[in-house]
mmCIF file of C-alpha atoms in Angstrom:
data_model
loop_
_atom_site.group_PDB
_atom_site.id
_atom_site.type_symbol
_atom_site.label_atom_id
_atom_site.label_comp_id
_atom_site.label_asym_id
_atom_site.label_seq_id
_atom_site.Cartn_x
_atom_site.Cartn_y
_atom_site.Cartn_z
ATOM 1 C CA UNK A 1 87.447 131.753 160.078
ATOM 2 C CA UNK A 2 83.893 132.639 161.037
ATOM 3 C CA UNK A 3 81.880 134.092 158.183
ATOM 4 C CA UNK A 4 79.971 137.165 159.410
ATOM 5 C CA UNK A 5 77.602 136.933 156.449
ATOM 6 C CA UNK A 6 76.071 133.688 157.745
ATOM 7 C CA UNK A 7 72.589 133.937 159.124
ATOM 8 C CA UNK A 8 72.100 133.011 162.772
ATOM 9 C CA UNK A 9 70.049 129.951 161.838
ATOM 10 C CA UNK A 10 73.068 128.610 159.937
ATOM 11 C CA UNK A 11 75.217 128.860 163.081
ATOM 12 C CA UNK A 12 73.733 125.627 164.450
ATOM 13 C CA UNK A 13 76.472 123.985 162.387
ATOM 14 C CA UNK A 14 78.963 124.866 165.127
ATOM 15 C CA UNK A 15 77.979 121.763 167.121
ATOM 16 C CA UNK A 16 80.553 119.109 166.320
ATOM 17 C CA UNK A 17 83.181 121.628 165.265
ATOM 18 C CA UNK A 18 86.240 122.976 167.049
ATOM 19 C CA UNK A 19 86.638 126.518 168.327
ATOM 20 C CA UNK A 20 90.187 127.766 168.561
ATOM 21 C CA UNK A 21 91.096 130.809 170.564
ATOM 22 C CA UNK A 22 92.384 133.570 168.315
ATOM 23 C CA UNK A 23 96.084 134.215 169.074
ATOM 24 C CA UNK A 24 95.102 137.649 170.447
ATOM 25 C CA UNK A 25 92.570 136.179 172.931
ATOM 26 C CA UNK A 26 94.131 136.687 176.370
ATOM 27 C CA UNK A 27 91.266 135.540 178.626
ATOM 28 C CA UNK A 28 93.070 133.127 181.001
ATOM 29 C CA UNK A 29 90.147 130.687 180.781
ATOM 30 C CA UNK A 30 90.529 130.348 177.029
ATOM 31 C CA UNK A 31 93.939 131.556 175.804
ATOM 32 C CA UNK A 32 95.366 128.962 173.374
ATOM 33 C CA UNK A 33 92.371 126.715 173.887
ATOM 34 C CA UNK A 34 90.664 124.246 171.596
ATOM 35 C CA UNK A 35 86.974 123.815 172.430
ATOM 36 C CA UNK A 36 84.989 120.838 171.191
ATOM 37 C CA UNK A 37 81.529 122.260 170.565
ATOM 38 C CA UNK A 38 78.719 119.939 171.622
ATOM 39 C CA UNK A 39 75.727 122.286 171.324
ATOM 40 C CA UNK A 40 74.944 125.599 169.649
ATOM 41 C CA UNK A 41 71.317 126.641 169.839
ATOM 42 C CA UNK A 42 69.241 129.804 170.140
ATOM 43 C CA UNK A 43 69.426 129.626 173.951
ATOM 44 C CA UNK A 44 73.209 129.308 174.060
ATOM 45 C CA UNK A 45 76.256 127.199 173.331
ATOM 46 C CA UNK A 46 78.170 124.457 175.143
ATOM 47 C CA UNK A 47 81.536 122.796 174.692
ATOM 48 C CA UNK A 48 84.605 121.531 176.531
ATOM 49 C CA UNK A 49 88.211 122.660 176.314
ATOM 50 C CA UNK A 50 90.065 119.566 175.106
ATOM 51 C CA UNK A 51 93.680 120.704 175.405
ATOM 52 C CA UNK A 52 93.950 121.700 179.072
ATOM 53 C CA UNK A 53 95.176 118.559 180.827
ATOM 54 C CA UNK A 54 95.235 118.746 184.634
ATOM 55 C CA UNK A 55 97.920 116.064 184.842
ATOM 56 C CA UNK A 56 95.512 114.005 186.952
ATOM 57 C CA UNK A 57 93.573 110.837 186.281
ATOM 58 C CA UNK A 58 90.020 110.155 187.454
ATOM 59 C CA UNK A 59 91.357 107.722 190.045
ATOM 60 C CA UNK A 60 93.369 110.569 191.586
ATOM 61 C CA UNK A 61 90.210 112.561 192.341
ATOM 62 C CA UNK A 62 87.653 109.887 193.218
ATOM 63 C CA UNK A 63 87.706 106.420 194.757
ATOM 64 C CA UNK A 64 84.484 105.721 192.854
ATOM 65 C CA UNK A 65 86.289 106.098 189.529
ATOM 66 C CA UNK A 66 89.346 104.243 190.772
ATOM 67 C CA UNK A 67 87.169 101.239 191.610
ATOM 68 C CA UNK A 68 85.066 101.446 188.421
ATOM 69 C CA UNK A 69 87.873 100.692 186.000
ATOM 70 C CA UNK A 70 88.007 104.311 184.824
ATOM 71 C CA UNK A 71 90.755 105.388 187.199
ATOM 72 C CA UNK A 72 93.296 105.849 184.384
ATOM 73 C CA UNK A 73 91.119 108.220 182.313
ATOM 74 C CA UNK A 74 92.884 111.613 182.003
ATOM 75 C CA UNK A 75 91.158 114.629 183.532
ATOM 76 C CA UNK A 76 91.031 117.917 181.624
ATOM 77 C CA UNK A 77 89.737 121.357 182.554
ATOM 78 C CA UNK A 78 86.651 121.541 180.357
ATOM 79 C CA UNK A 79 85.978 125.172 181.116
ATOM 80 C CA UNK A 80 85.189 127.682 183.806
ATOM 81 C CA UNK A 81 81.522 126.689 184.333
ATOM 82 C CA UNK A 82 80.504 124.059 186.945
ATOM 83 C CA UNK A 83 84.048 122.977 187.807
ATOM 84 C CA UNK A 84 82.648 120.632 190.461
ATOM 85 C CA UNK A 85 81.034 118.561 187.694
ATOM 86 C CA UNK A 86 82.847 115.822 185.753
ATOM 87 C CA UNK A 87 81.749 115.074 182.196
ATOM 88 C CA UNK A 88 82.883 111.880 180.491
ATOM 89 C CA UNK A 89 83.384 111.807 176.744
ATOM 90 C CA UNK A 90 84.751 109.320 174.285
ATOM 91 C CA UNK A 91 85.603 109.412 170.620
ATOM 92 C CA UNK A 92 87.101 107.314 167.920
ATOM 93 C CA UNK A 93 88.349 107.927 164.442
ATOM 94 C CA UNK A 94 87.714 105.400 161.709
ATOM 95 C CA UNK A 95 90.263 106.464 159.118
ATOM 96 C CA UNK A 96 89.089 103.844 156.629
ATOM 97 C CA UNK A 97 85.740 105.574 156.163
ATOM 98 C CA UNK A 98 86.758 109.046 157.373
ATOM 99 C CA UNK A 99 84.324 108.974 160.277
ATOM 100 C CA UNK A 100 84.586 110.630 163.692
ATOM 101 C CA UNK A 101 82.272 109.256 166.342
ATOM 102 C CA UNK A 102 81.688 111.253 169.548
ATOM 103 C CA UNK A 103 80.033 110.082 172.756
ATOM 104 C CA UNK A 104 79.441 112.994 175.112
ATOM 105 C CA UNK A 105 78.072 112.994 178.656
ATOM 106 C CA UNK A 106 78.601 109.279 179.179
ATOM 107 C CA UNK A 107 77.517 107.621 182.395
ATOM 108 C CA UNK A 108 80.460 105.772 184.006
ATOM 109 C CA UNK A 109 79.027 102.297 183.330
ATOM 110 C CA UNK A 110 78.382 103.170 179.682
ATOM 111 C CA UNK A 111 81.904 104.596 179.332
ATOM 112 C CA UNK A 112 83.397 101.434 180.796
ATOM 113 C CA UNK A 113 81.303 99.249 178.488
ATOM 114 C CA UNK A 114 82.212 101.254 175.370
ATOM 115 C CA UNK A 115 85.872 101.117 176.343
ATOM 116 C CA UNK A 116 85.708 97.324 176.459
ATOM 117 C CA UNK A 117 83.784 96.891 173.210
ATOM 118 C CA UNK A 118 85.022 99.654 170.883
ATOM 119 C CA UNK A 119 88.580 99.387 169.627
ATOM 120 C CA UNK A 120 90.357 102.719 169.336
ATOM 121 C CA UNK A 121 88.032 104.574 171.714
ATOM 122 C CA UNK A 122 89.682 107.515 173.470
ATOM 123 C CA UNK A 123 88.126 108.355 176.832
ATOM 124 C CA UNK A 124 88.570 111.704 178.530
ATOM 125 C CA UNK A 125 87.029 113.355 181.552
ATOM 126 C CA UNK A 126 86.365 117.075 181.795
ATOM 127 C CA UNK A 127 86.124 119.130 184.946
ATOM 128 C CA UNK A 128 83.483 121.717 184.115
ATOM 129 C CA UNK A 129 82.492 123.002 180.715
ATOM 130 C CA UNK A 130 82.495 126.113 178.553
ATOM 131 C CA UNK A 131 79.171 127.843 178.110
ATOM 132 C CA UNK A 132 77.858 130.904 176.324
ATOM 133 C CA UNK A 133 74.482 132.585 176.782
ATOM 134 C CA UNK A 134 72.059 133.538 174.035
ATOM 135 C CA UNK A 135 73.933 135.255 171.156
ATOM 136 C CA UNK A 136 77.126 135.545 173.262
ATOM 137 C CA UNK A 137 79.230 133.179 171.147
ATOM 138 C CA UNK A 138 77.925 134.660 167.884
ATOM 139 C CA UNK A 139 79.093 138.071 169.125
ATOM 140 C CA UNK A 140 82.514 136.701 170.096
ATOM 141 C CA UNK A 141 82.851 135.087 166.668
ATOM 142 C CA UNK A 142 82.002 138.376 164.957
ATOM 143 C CA UNK A 143 84.654 140.056 167.144
ATOM 144 C CA UNK A 144 87.187 137.449 165.922
ATOM 145 C CA UNK A 145 87.849 136.055 169.404
ATOM 146 C CA UNK A 146 87.532 132.537 167.972
ATOM 147 C CA UNK A 147 88.426 130.652 164.818
ATOM 148 C CA UNK A 148 86.147 127.791 163.735
ATOM 149 C CA UNK A 149 87.541 124.518 162.435
ATOM 150 C CA UNK A 150 86.030 121.330 161.166
ATOM 151 C CA UNK A 151 86.655 118.339 163.378
ATOM 152 C CA UNK A 152 90.181 116.934 163.155
ATOM 153 C CA UNK A 153 89.801 113.615 164.958
ATOM 154 C CA UNK A 154 93.350 112.511 164.324
ATOM 155 C CA UNK A 155 94.841 115.733 165.717
ATOM 156 C CA UNK A 156 92.673 115.790 168.852
ATOM 157 C CA UNK A 157 93.612 112.176 169.524
ATOM 158 C CA UNK A 158 97.356 112.510 168.945
ATOM 159 C CA UNK A 159 98.255 116.085 169.968
ATOM 160 C CA UNK A 160 97.970 117.756 173.363
ATOM 161 C CA UNK A 161 98.158 121.176 174.983
ATOM 162 C CA UNK A 162 99.424 124.123 172.966
ATOM 163 C CA UNK A 163 100.672 121.765 170.239
ATOM 164 C CA UNK A 164 97.091 120.870 169.336
ATOM 165 C CA UNK A 165 96.055 124.522 169.215
ATOM 166 C CA UNK A 166 99.072 125.532 167.092
ATOM 167 C CA UNK A 167 98.654 122.621 164.675
ATOM 168 C CA UNK A 168 94.985 123.219 163.934
ATOM 169 C CA UNK A 169 95.251 126.999 163.761
ATOM 170 C CA UNK A 170 98.155 126.668 161.286
ATOM 171 C CA UNK A 171 96.033 124.302 159.174
ATOM 172 C CA UNK A 172 93.158 126.806 159.097
ATOM 173 C CA UNK A 173 95.121 129.979 158.445
ATOM 174 C CA UNK A 174 98.926 130.132 158.098
ATOM 175 C CA UNK A 175 98.957 133.837 159.017
ATOM 176 C CA UNK A 176 97.210 133.088 162.311
ATOM 177 C CA UNK A 177 99.537 130.113 162.705
ATOM 178 C CA UNK A 178 102.545 132.418 162.528
ATOM 179 C CA UNK A 179 100.934 134.650 165.154
ATOM 180 C CA UNK A 180 100.447 131.536 167.315
ATOM 181 C CA UNK A 181 104.173 130.727 167.024
ATOM 182 C CA UNK A 182 105.278 134.158 168.238
ATOM 183 C CA UNK A 183 106.764 134.284 171.741
ATOM 184 C CA UNK A 184 104.510 135.664 174.451
ATOM 185 C CA UNK A 185 107.232 138.030 175.643
ATOM 186 C CA UNK A 186 108.893 140.105 172.910
ATOM 187 C CA UNK A 187 112.289 139.887 174.633
ATOM 188 C CA UNK A 188 112.118 136.077 174.113
ATOM 189 C CA UNK A 189 112.186 136.704 170.364
#
């Protein structure tokens, strides 16, 4: 969980981590979301929701992608900001050395080239992104709207949707994990 005693200048360490919505967070843009943080600076923060699959592929939304060899790349809702923008990202996990390599904001030709040359590369496209203004995310962290996790490359590659959120939140804090397992409607209990 976020440590309120950290100084703001130590918060730059959020880039490259995962933000998980606290089980009590009900904002429809972020409930049960896992956000891959790509930037956290004095001016603001940026990331993409990685567990909100649209069920579409890039080829379903653009002939350009269909013809570029990227038509089968899954499309996710990256967040509520700039939903007319598509961001390409790729990552791979090298379990032998415990390394996670992220490529964010790839140009289509670069993404296609990396896909052909890097074994194990996972490509995903994101419609929009998640953004926070100056000090906004720090305030939300202090209010316990989010839980911070180190990168779990294996989980983000193998798990999807709510399963990813539940798995990582249980790994971080079993009490929060039990809250995440509770039914949304009490009568379903």
